[in-house]
mmCIF file of C-alpha atoms and ligand atoms in Angstrom:
data_model
loop_
_atom_site.group_PDB
_atom_site.id
_atom_site.type_symbol
_atom_site.label_atom_id
_atom_site.label_comp_id
_atom_site.label_asym_id
_atom_site.label_seq_id
_atom_site.Cartn_x
_atom_site.Cartn_y
_atom_site.Cartn_z
ATOM 1 C CA UNK A 1 19.449 20.492 16.603
ATOM 2 C CA UNK A 2 19.998 16.830 15.738
ATOM 3 C CA UNK A 3 17.929 15.739 18.782
ATOM 4 C CA UNK A 4 14.790 17.654 17.222
ATOM 5 C CA UNK A 5 15.472 16.725 13.525
ATOM 6 C CA UNK A 6 15.956 12.498 13.931
ATOM 7 C CA UNK A 7 16.789 10.697 11.106
ATOM 8 C CA UNK A 8 15.787 7.245 12.524
ATOM 9 C CA UNK A 9 12.847 7.650 14.698
ATOM 10 C CA UNK A 10 9.979 5.231 14.460
ATOM 11 C CA UNK A 11 6.482 5.922 15.829
ATOM 12 C CA UNK A 12 3.845 3.648 15.837
ATOM 13 C CA UNK A 13 0.497 3.060 17.733
ATOM 14 C CA UNK A 14 -1.963 0.335 18.789
ATOM 15 C CA UNK A 15 -5.055 0.359 20.179
ATOM 16 C CA UNK A 16 -6.102 -0.666 23.575
ATOM 17 C CA UNK A 17 -8.975 -3.059 22.855
ATOM 18 C CA UNK A 18 -8.850 -6.167 24.738
ATOM 19 C CA UNK A 19 -6.225 -9.113 24.561
ATOM 20 C CA UNK A 20 -3.482 -9.265 21.769
ATOM 21 C CA UNK A 21 -3.961 -12.441 19.581
ATOM 22 C CA UNK A 22 -1.609 -14.138 16.996
ATOM 23 C CA UNK A 23 -2.294 -12.225 14.198
ATOM 24 C CA UNK A 24 -1.317 -8.971 16.051
ATOM 25 C CA UNK A 25 1.984 -10.687 17.180
ATOM 26 C CA UNK A 26 2.893 -12.082 13.901
ATOM 27 C CA UNK A 27 1.603 -9.077 11.744
ATOM 28 C CA UNK A 28 2.975 -6.433 13.386
ATOM 29 C CA UNK A 29 4.464 -6.638 17.176
ATOM 30 C CA UNK A 30 7.262 -8.542 16.269
ATOM 31 C CA UNK A 31 8.442 -6.167 13.992
ATOM 32 C CA UNK A 32 8.321 -3.761 16.350
ATOM 33 C CA UNK A 33 10.539 -5.661 18.414
ATOM 34 C CA UNK A 34 13.125 -5.859 15.510
ATOM 35 C CA UNK A 35 13.002 -2.499 14.575
ATOM 36 C CA UNK A 36 14.041 -1.396 18.044
ATOM 37 C CA UNK A 37 17.727 -2.468 17.083
ATOM 38 C CA UNK A 38 18.019 0.246 14.392
ATOM 39 C CA UNK A 39 15.537 2.581 15.182
ATOM 40 C CA UNK A 40 14.997 5.273 18.178
ATOM 41 C CA UNK A 41 11.379 3.614 18.414
ATOM 42 C CA UNK A 42 8.308 4.987 20.422
ATOM 43 C CA UNK A 43 5.448 2.959 20.745
ATOM 44 C CA UNK A 44 2.169 4.245 21.950
ATOM 45 C CA UNK A 45 -0.823 2.321 23.384
ATOM 46 C CA UNK A 46 -3.321 4.797 21.796
ATOM 47 C CA UNK A 47 -6.301 5.192 24.276
ATOM 48 C CA UNK A 48 -7.380 8.501 22.623
ATOM 49 C CA UNK A 49 -8.126 6.802 19.527
ATOM 50 C CA UNK A 50 -10.100 4.220 21.450
ATOM 51 C CA UNK A 51 -12.836 6.718 22.778
ATOM 52 C CA UNK A 52 -13.586 7.367 18.910
ATOM 53 C CA UNK A 53 -16.154 4.577 19.567
ATOM 54 C CA UNK A 54 -17.993 3.769 23.250
ATOM 55 C CA UNK A 55 -15.917 2.322 25.674
ATOM 56 C CA UNK A 56 -16.409 1.507 29.272
ATOM 57 C CA UNK A 57 -13.941 3.349 31.405
ATOM 58 C CA UNK A 58 -12.979 0.577 33.565
ATOM 59 C CA UNK A 59 -12.369 -1.740 30.775
ATOM 60 C CA UNK A 60 -10.495 0.701 28.844
ATOM 61 C CA UNK A 61 -8.150 1.296 31.963
ATOM 62 C CA UNK A 62 -7.511 -2.725 31.855
ATOM 63 C CA UNK A 63 -6.946 -3.093 28.373
ATOM 64 C CA UNK A 64 -4.419 -0.299 28.406
ATOM 65 C CA UNK A 65 -2.643 -2.372 30.786
ATOM 66 C CA UNK A 66 -3.370 -5.638 28.998
ATOM 67 C CA UNK A 67 -1.998 -4.455 25.566
ATOM 68 C CA UNK A 68 1.072 -2.747 27.520
ATOM 69 C CA UNK A 69 2.033 -6.177 29.303
ATOM 70 C CA UNK A 70 1.625 -7.902 26.003
ATOM 71 C CA UNK A 71 4.144 -5.372 24.236
ATOM 72 C CA UNK A 72 6.628 -6.193 27.049
ATOM 73 C CA UNK A 73 6.000 -9.968 26.861
ATOM 74 C CA UNK A 74 6.609 -9.839 23.324
ATOM 75 C CA UNK A 75 9.876 -8.316 23.440
ATOM 76 C CA UNK A 76 9.604 -4.362 23.537
ATOM 77 C CA UNK A 77 11.994 -3.194 25.926
ATOM 78 C CA UNK A 78 10.634 -0.297 28.110
ATOM 79 C CA UNK A 79 14.223 1.021 28.648
ATOM 80 C CA UNK A 80 15.500 0.915 24.792
ATOM 81 C CA UNK A 81 12.005 2.018 23.099
ATOM 82 C CA UNK A 82 9.558 4.535 24.849
ATOM 83 C CA UNK A 83 6.545 2.952 25.531
ATOM 84 C CA UNK A 84 3.267 5.020 27.050
ATOM 85 C CA UNK A 85 -0.139 5.682 26.623
ATOM 86 C CA UNK A 86 -1.370 8.365 24.240
ATOM 87 C CA UNK A 87 -3.801 10.424 26.688
ATOM 88 C CA UNK A 88 -0.743 10.755 29.059
ATOM 89 C CA UNK A 89 1.162 13.566 26.836
ATOM 90 C CA UNK A 90 -1.193 16.144 26.035
ATOM 91 C CA UNK A 91 0.844 17.157 22.782
ATOM 92 C CA UNK A 92 -1.143 14.832 20.823
ATOM 93 C CA UNK A 93 -4.268 16.485 21.417
ATOM 94 C CA UNK A 94 -2.739 20.009 21.000
ATOM 95 C CA UNK A 95 -1.198 19.219 17.802
ATOM 96 C CA UNK A 96 -4.466 17.047 16.617
ATOM 97 C CA UNK A 97 -6.532 20.400 16.786
ATOM 98 C CA UNK A 98 -3.981 22.372 14.916
ATOM 99 C CA UNK A 99 -4.196 19.164 11.975
ATOM 100 C CA UNK A 100 -7.879 19.606 12.067
ATOM 101 C CA UNK A 101 -7.515 23.012 10.839
ATOM 102 C CA UNK A 102 -4.951 22.005 8.051
ATOM 103 C CA UNK A 103 -6.784 18.767 6.936
ATOM 104 C CA UNK A 104 -9.931 19.223 4.749
ATOM 105 C CA UNK A 105 -12.881 17.629 4.738
ATOM 106 C CA UNK A 106 -12.756 16.303 1.402
ATOM 107 C CA UNK A 107 -9.502 14.246 2.435
ATOM 108 C CA UNK A 108 -11.160 12.883 5.361
ATOM 109 C CA UNK A 109 -14.042 11.791 3.157
ATOM 110 C CA UNK A 110 -11.901 9.635 1.251
ATOM 111 C CA UNK A 111 -10.798 7.647 4.283
ATOM 112 C CA UNK A 112 -11.761 3.905 3.777
ATOM 113 C CA UNK A 113 -11.538 3.156 7.336
ATOM 114 C CA UNK A 114 -13.868 5.849 8.526
ATOM 115 C CA UNK A 115 -16.339 4.557 5.744
ATOM 116 C CA UNK A 116 -16.334 0.916 7.153
ATOM 117 C CA UNK A 117 -16.360 1.932 10.711
ATOM 118 C CA UNK A 118 -19.234 4.586 10.517
ATOM 119 C CA UNK A 119 -21.009 2.113 8.655
ATOM 120 C CA UNK A 120 -24.656 2.982 7.064
ATOM 121 C CA UNK A 121 -25.428 5.270 10.189
ATOM 122 C CA UNK A 122 -22.883 7.833 9.453
ATOM 123 C CA UNK A 123 -24.912 10.965 10.975
ATOM 124 C CA UNK A 124 -24.488 8.706 14.142
ATOM 125 C CA UNK A 125 -20.455 8.510 13.849
ATOM 126 C CA UNK A 126 -18.599 10.697 16.569
ATOM 127 C CA UNK A 127 -16.695 13.711 15.153
ATOM 128 C CA UNK A 128 -13.666 12.249 16.787
ATOM 129 C CA UNK A 129 -14.181 8.646 14.452
ATOM 130 C CA UNK A 130 -13.899 11.188 11.469
ATOM 131 C CA UNK A 131 -11.188 12.931 12.813
ATOM 132 C CA UNK A 132 -9.355 10.043 13.735
ATOM 133 C CA UNK A 133 -6.581 9.955 11.063
ATOM 134 C CA UNK A 134 -5.636 13.968 12.108
ATOM 135 C CA UNK A 135 -4.941 12.635 15.596
ATOM 136 C CA UNK A 136 -2.767 9.886 13.933
ATOM 137 C CA UNK A 137 -0.936 12.459 11.935
ATOM 138 C CA UNK A 138 -0.368 14.267 15.271
ATOM 139 C CA UNK A 139 0.952 11.116 16.807
ATOM 140 C CA UNK A 140 3.575 10.499 14.431
ATOM 141 C CA UNK A 141 4.445 14.319 13.847
ATOM 142 C CA UNK A 142 4.629 15.564 17.521
ATOM 143 C CA UNK A 143 7.974 13.484 17.607
ATOM 144 C CA UNK A 144 8.828 14.443 14.107
ATOM 145 C CA UNK A 145 9.092 10.819 13.417
ATOM 146 C CA UNK A 146 10.384 9.621 10.203
ATOM 147 C CA UNK A 147 9.441 6.013 9.871
ATOM 148 C CA UNK A 148 6.111 4.429 10.632
ATOM 149 C CA UNK A 149 5.557 0.723 10.838
ATOM 150 C CA UNK A 150 2.067 -0.112 9.974
ATOM 151 C CA UNK A 151 -0.027 -2.720 8.230
ATOM 152 C CA UNK A 152 -1.632 -2.270 4.598
ATOM 153 C CA UNK A 153 -4.829 -1.123 6.182
ATOM 154 C CA UNK A 154 -2.879 2.036 7.847
ATOM 155 C CA UNK A 155 -1.387 2.994 4.538
ATOM 156 C CA UNK A 156 -4.133 5.465 3.643
ATOM 157 C CA UNK A 157 -3.870 7.100 7.035
ATOM 158 C CA UNK A 158 -0.140 7.371 6.516
ATOM 159 C CA UNK A 159 -0.512 9.049 3.216
ATOM 160 C CA UNK A 160 -2.717 11.476 4.646
ATOM 161 C CA UNK A 161 -0.116 12.298 7.514
ATOM 162 C CA UNK A 162 2.270 13.125 4.679
ATOM 163 C CA UNK A 163 -0.303 15.533 3.187
ATOM 164 C CA UNK A 164 -1.025 16.990 6.270
ATOM 165 C CA UNK A 165 2.927 17.593 6.981
ATOM 166 C CA UNK A 166 3.319 18.935 3.475
ATOM 167 C CA UNK A 167 0.495 21.714 3.732
ATOM 168 C CA UNK A 168 1.540 22.550 7.133
ATOM 169 C CA UNK A 169 4.981 23.315 5.874
ATOM 170 C CA UNK A 170 3.698 25.223 2.748
ATOM 171 C CA UNK A 171 1.105 27.192 4.753
ATOM 172 C CA UNK A 172 3.516 28.540 6.711
ATOM 173 C CA UNK A 173 6.467 28.618 4.543
ATOM 174 C CA UNK A 174 8.834 26.355 7.044
ATOM 175 C CA UNK A 175 10.402 22.972 6.592
ATOM 176 C CA UNK A 176 9.451 22.205 9.831
ATOM 177 C CA UNK A 177 7.685 18.673 9.719
ATOM 178 C CA UNK A 178 9.321 15.518 7.902
ATOM 179 C CA UNK A 179 7.255 13.505 5.479
ATOM 180 C CA UNK A 180 7.260 10.113 7.306
ATOM 181 C CA UNK A 181 8.014 6.813 5.419
ATOM 182 C CA UNK A 182 5.523 4.088 5.782
ATOM 183 C CA UNK A 183 7.571 0.907 6.921
ATOM 184 C CA UNK A 184 5.010 -1.813 5.461
ATOM 185 C CA UNK A 185 6.416 -5.013 6.587
ATOM 186 C CA UNK A 186 7.343 -7.183 3.912
ATOM 187 C CA UNK A 187 7.999 -10.000 5.830
ATOM 188 C CA UNK A 188 4.675 -9.876 8.270
ATOM 189 C CA UNK A 189 2.115 -12.760 8.147
ATOM 190 C CA UNK A 190 -1.344 -12.315 7.683
ATOM 191 C CA UNK A 191 -2.650 -14.569 9.941
ATOM 192 C CA UNK A 192 -6.452 -15.678 9.448
ATOM 193 C CA UNK A 193 -9.183 -16.979 11.746
ATOM 194 C CA UNK A 194 -8.421 -20.894 12.668
ATOM 195 C CA UNK A 195 -12.461 -21.253 11.562
ATOM 196 C CA UNK A 196 -12.387 -19.559 8.111
ATOM 197 C CA UNK A 197 -9.328 -19.416 6.506
ATOM 198 C CA UNK A 198 -10.859 -16.287 4.245
ATOM 199 C CA UNK A 199 -11.327 -13.930 7.178
ATOM 200 C CA UNK A 200 -8.740 -12.309 9.381
ATOM 201 C CA UNK A 201 -7.894 -13.530 12.865
ATOM 202 C CA UNK A 202 -9.655 -10.929 14.918
ATOM 203 C CA UNK A 203 -10.738 -10.079 18.555
ATOM 204 C CA UNK A 204 -14.074 -9.450 17.082
ATOM 205 C CA UNK A 205 -15.145 -12.905 15.972
ATOM 206 C CA UNK A 206 -17.776 -14.432 17.919
ATOM 207 C CA UNK A 207 -15.647 -17.865 18.343
ATOM 208 C CA UNK A 208 -12.743 -17.738 20.716
ATOM 209 C CA UNK A 209 -11.384 -20.951 18.975
ATOM 210 C CA UNK A 210 -10.807 -18.700 15.768
ATOM 211 C CA UNK A 211 -8.085 -17.134 17.455
ATOM 212 C CA UNK A 212 -4.974 -17.919 19.807
ATOM 213 C CA UNK A 213 -4.855 -15.039 22.367
ATOM 214 C CA UNK A 214 -1.366 -14.494 23.824
ATOM 215 C CA UNK A 215 -2.581 -15.067 26.951
ATOM 216 C CA UNK A 216 -3.993 -18.631 26.071
ATOM 217 C CA UNK A 217 -2.253 -21.190 28.423
ATOM 218 C CA UNK A 218 -0.515 -24.360 26.564
ATOM 219 C CA UNK A 219 -3.444 -26.722 26.858
ATOM 220 C CA UNK A 220 -5.846 -23.919 25.210
ATOM 221 C CA UNK A 221 -3.239 -23.404 22.156
ATOM 222 C CA UNK A 222 -2.918 -27.109 21.553
ATOM 223 C CA UNK A 223 -6.503 -27.503 21.767
ATOM 224 C CA UNK A 224 -7.515 -24.706 19.153
ATOM 225 C CA UNK A 225 -4.759 -25.882 16.720
ATOM 226 C CA UNK A 226 -6.032 -29.253 16.934
ATOM 227 C CA UNK A 227 -9.559 -28.087 16.229
ATOM 228 C CA UNK A 228 -8.701 -25.547 13.691
ATOM 229 C CA UNK A 229 -10.524 -26.074 10.124
ATOM 230 C CA UNK A 230 -8.609 -27.861 7.562
ATOM 231 C CA UNK A 231 -9.400 -29.808 4.321
ATOM 232 C CA UNK A 232 -8.948 -33.560 4.104
ATOM 233 C CA UNK A 233 -5.838 -33.611 1.544
ATOM 234 C CA UNK A 234 -2.187 -33.917 2.341
ATOM 235 C CA UNK A 235 -0.025 -30.826 2.368
ATOM 236 C CA UNK A 236 1.507 -30.045 -1.013
ATOM 237 C CA UNK A 237 5.014 -30.185 -1.511
ATOM 238 C CA UNK A 238 5.145 -26.899 -3.450
ATOM 239 C CA UNK A 239 3.651 -23.548 -2.566
ATOM 240 C CA UNK A 240 1.463 -23.570 -5.769
ATOM 241 C CA UNK A 241 -0.371 -26.591 -4.196
ATOM 242 C CA UNK A 242 -1.621 -24.137 -1.373
ATOM 243 C CA UNK A 243 -3.855 -22.163 -4.063
ATOM 244 C CA UNK A 244 -7.390 -22.378 -3.148
ATOM 245 C CA UNK A 245 -6.784 -23.942 0.100
ATOM 246 C CA UNK A 246 -6.880 -21.292 2.502
ATOM 247 C CA UNK A 247 -6.982 -23.043 5.855
ATOM 248 C CA UNK A 248 -4.037 -25.064 4.880
ATOM 249 C CA UNK A 249 -2.205 -21.772 3.493
ATOM 250 C CA UNK A 250 -2.830 -20.125 6.905
ATOM 251 C CA UNK A 251 -1.475 -23.082 9.107
ATOM 252 C CA UNK A 252 1.606 -23.458 6.908
ATOM 253 C CA UNK A 253 1.937 -19.652 7.283
ATOM 254 C CA UNK A 254 1.625 -19.586 10.966
ATOM 255 C CA UNK A 255 4.136 -22.472 11.212
ATOM 256 C CA UNK A 256 6.878 -20.849 8.685
ATOM 257 C CA UNK A 257 6.305 -17.662 10.819
ATOM 258 C CA UNK A 258 6.961 -19.188 14.285
ATOM 259 C CA UNK A 259 9.919 -21.027 13.333
ATOM 260 C CA UNK A 260 11.301 -17.993 11.526
ATOM 261 C CA UNK A 261 11.331 -20.120 8.441
ATOM 262 C CA UNK A 262 9.731 -19.863 5.078
ATOM 263 C CA UNK A 263 6.816 -21.498 3.514
ATOM 264 C CA UNK A 264 8.722 -23.239 1.042
ATOM 265 C CA UNK A 265 11.091 -24.863 3.880
ATOM 266 C CA UNK A 266 8.346 -25.982 5.691
ATOM 267 C CA UNK A 267 6.528 -27.752 2.540
ATOM 268 C CA UNK A 268 9.595 -29.454 1.893
ATOM 269 C CA UNK A 269 9.515 -30.859 5.257
ATOM 270 C CA UNK A 270 5.779 -31.518 5.402
ATOM 271 C CA UNK A 271 4.934 -31.987 1.969
ATOM 272 C CA UNK A 272 2.762 -35.359 1.342
ATOM 273 C CA UNK A 273 2.172 -35.292 5.021
ATOM 274 C CA UNK A 274 -1.936 -35.047 6.324
ATOM 275 C CA UNK A 275 -2.917 -32.450 9.053
ATOM 276 C CA UNK A 276 -2.690 -35.719 11.484
ATOM 277 C CA UNK A 277 0.979 -35.131 11.412
ATOM 278 C CA UNK A 278 1.298 -31.615 10.813
ATOM 279 C CA UNK A 279 -1.288 -30.169 13.773
ATOM 280 C CA UNK A 280 0.689 -31.757 16.534
ATOM 281 C CA UNK A 281 3.902 -30.431 14.989
ATOM 282 C CA UNK A 282 2.473 -27.179 14.939
ATOM 283 C CA UNK A 283 0.880 -26.858 18.236
ATOM 284 C CA UNK A 284 4.302 -28.071 19.777
ATOM 285 C CA UNK A 285 6.166 -25.067 17.791
ATOM 286 C CA UNK A 286 3.247 -22.602 18.953
ATOM 287 C CA UNK A 287 3.494 -23.525 22.672
ATOM 288 C CA UNK A 288 7.027 -23.246 22.477
ATOM 289 C CA UNK A 289 6.936 -19.952 21.454
ATOM 290 C CA UNK A 290 3.942 -18.589 23.026
ATOM 291 C CA UNK A 291 4.113 -20.066 26.481
ATOM 292 C CA UNK A 292 6.914 -17.744 27.667
ATOM 293 C CA UNK A 293 4.908 -14.775 26.317
ATOM 294 C CA UNK A 294 1.883 -15.887 28.063
ATOM 295 C CA UNK A 295 3.717 -16.583 31.389
ATOM 296 C CA UNK A 296 5.329 -12.942 31.237
ATOM 297 C CA UNK A 297 1.937 -11.311 30.531
ATOM 298 C CA UNK A 298 0.431 -13.089 33.300
ATOM 299 C CA UNK A 299 3.433 -12.346 35.779
ATOM 300 C CA UNK A 300 2.943 -8.388 34.681
ATOM 301 C CA UNK A 301 -0.730 -8.653 34.964
ATOM 302 C CA UNK A 302 -0.344 -9.907 38.495
ATOM 303 C CA UNK A 303 1.829 -6.780 39.153
ATOM 304 C CA UNK A 304 -0.164 -3.800 37.856
ATOM 305 C CA UNK A 305 2.042 -1.414 39.656
ATOM 306 C CA UNK A 306 4.953 -2.443 37.573
ATOM 307 C CA UNK A 307 3.145 -1.794 34.361
ATOM 308 C CA UNK A 308 2.038 1.596 35.660
ATOM 309 C CA UNK A 309 5.691 2.624 36.359
ATOM 310 C CA UNK A 310 6.806 1.556 32.823
ATOM 311 C CA UNK A 311 4.064 4.000 31.525
ATOM 312 C CA UNK A 312 5.008 6.671 33.619
ATOM 313 C CA UNK A 313 8.496 6.697 32.862
ATOM 314 C CA UNK A 314 7.487 6.231 29.104
ATOM 315 C CA UNK A 315 4.990 9.233 29.393
ATOM 316 C CA UNK A 316 7.716 11.480 30.941
ATOM 317 C CA UNK A 317 10.256 10.740 28.283
ATOM 318 C CA UNK A 318 7.562 10.912 25.192
ATOM 319 C CA UNK A 319 6.633 14.398 26.642
ATOM 320 C CA UNK A 320 10.260 15.390 26.900
ATOM 321 C CA UNK A 321 10.730 15.202 23.370
ATOM 322 C CA UNK A 322 7.258 16.198 22.170
ATOM 323 C CA UNK A 323 6.671 19.377 24.325
ATOM 324 C CA UNK A 324 9.701 21.354 22.607
ATOM 325 C CA UNK A 325 8.363 20.146 19.323
ATOM 326 C CA UNK A 326 4.909 21.894 19.994
ATOM 327 C CA UNK A 327 6.296 24.818 21.426
ATOM 328 C CA UNK A 328 7.973 25.635 17.985
ATOM 329 C CA UNK A 329 4.482 24.710 16.318
ATOM 330 C CA UNK A 330 2.787 26.996 18.306
ATOM 331 C CA UNK A 331 5.296 29.798 17.594
ATOM 332 C CA UNK A 332 5.049 28.845 14.077
ATOM 333 C CA UNK A 333 1.143 29.241 13.971
ATOM 334 C CA UNK A 334 1.060 32.530 15.757
ATOM 335 C CA UNK A 335 -0.009 31.887 18.745
ATOM 336 C CA UNK A 336 0.956 34.150 21.900
ATOM 337 C CA UNK A 337 3.195 32.417 24.182
ATOM 338 C CA UNK A 338 4.187 33.170 27.726
ATOM 339 C CA UNK A 339 6.188 35.966 28.510
ATOM 340 C CA UNK A 340 9.898 35.508 28.283
ATOM 341 C CA UNK A 341 9.420 33.378 25.207
ATOM 342 C CA UNK A 342 7.979 35.759 22.747
HETATM 343 N N1 LIG B 1 -4.667 3.731 13.555
HETATM 344 C C1 LIG B 1 -3.718 2.777 13.783
HETATM 345 C C2 LIG B 1 -4.491 1.209 14.063
HETATM 346 O O1 LIG B 1 -5.554 1.296 14.084
HETATM 347 C C3 LIG B 1 -3.404 3.026 15.534
HETATM 348 C C4 LIG B 1 -2.380 4.258 15.553
HETATM 349 C C5 LIG B 1 -2.928 5.415 16.141
HETATM 350 C C6 LIG B 1 -1.100 4.306 15.011
HETATM 351 N N2 LIG B 1 -1.794 6.077 15.965
HETATM 352 C C7 LIG B 1 -0.656 5.810 15.108
HETATM 353 C C8 LIG B 1 -0.075 3.658 13.915
HETATM 354 C C9 LIG B 1 0.466 6.323 14.556
HETATM 355 C C10 LIG B 1 0.787 4.164 13.501
HETATM 356 C C11 LIG B 1 1.171 5.252 13.743
HETATM 357 O O2 LIG B 1 -3.744 0.353 13.710
#
């Protein structure tokens, strides 16, 4: 059954939490776009994961549309890939429950993301936040995905996914789930805040000037780059010269990523020149690359019906893959199925 045992199937997820920024784009989404060429790709807006912390319902719906629009605007093809929101495919929740009965408290207790997100007041964290990684395992394994593009911060969750798959297979004496491989983006750019080269660009930083949102218009993009924190020195000609200069390193890294180039090449061009020269060049490049994306996003958001149609179609195609897999899982586990399928 080649359809049910894919060799090249990617699954990845992104949280529907507000507008995406340059860090999301250069760190992850750009890679998703490239991977569409060599994999059967399934991309999911993970609204079930979002409610592990409190969400405003209207805002959650809006963010789900916004993130979907960003993905399309960034180049995810709703035809070539499957693009949908998690809550529309009930098999994710069904498999997550089964995995809750496979994963051990001890395994989940080791998850660093839970510790960070729960903070000091662990007793007050939702059970869902604690079980977040079993749902993530279900996302991936409901499709028997073989490869999962994730950033460094999700590596531990992916290792847990492999442990769950392996335990399930062992417990039931089957070779049903693949052990999915992480695809840590080698070429991904860790984009830092424009106000502080020592912290990651983030939607939760208070100052909007710290990030470039994919919805920012040309003027705003240029203005944010103009205002970006720098140091007084000229750019070095060699990579080593960026050591101890996090802001310079960040801006040069962003330039290299947007130009599809590398830091060496950028420094060969700009070494010896000050930020007065470099920032306008970066602003021009950023506007050229990002403004078509922003325009497409605004067009889509003005036509939410188009976004919803993409998600409808994606959910139907996703469920067509996941439903037969979960039926087999139910049988393996020993659930009594409907008459005619026993
Ligand atoms: N936990 C991931 C994140 O926060 C999002 C996610 C949910 C995901 N399900 C997934 C990523 C499945 C990869 C595969 O980034």
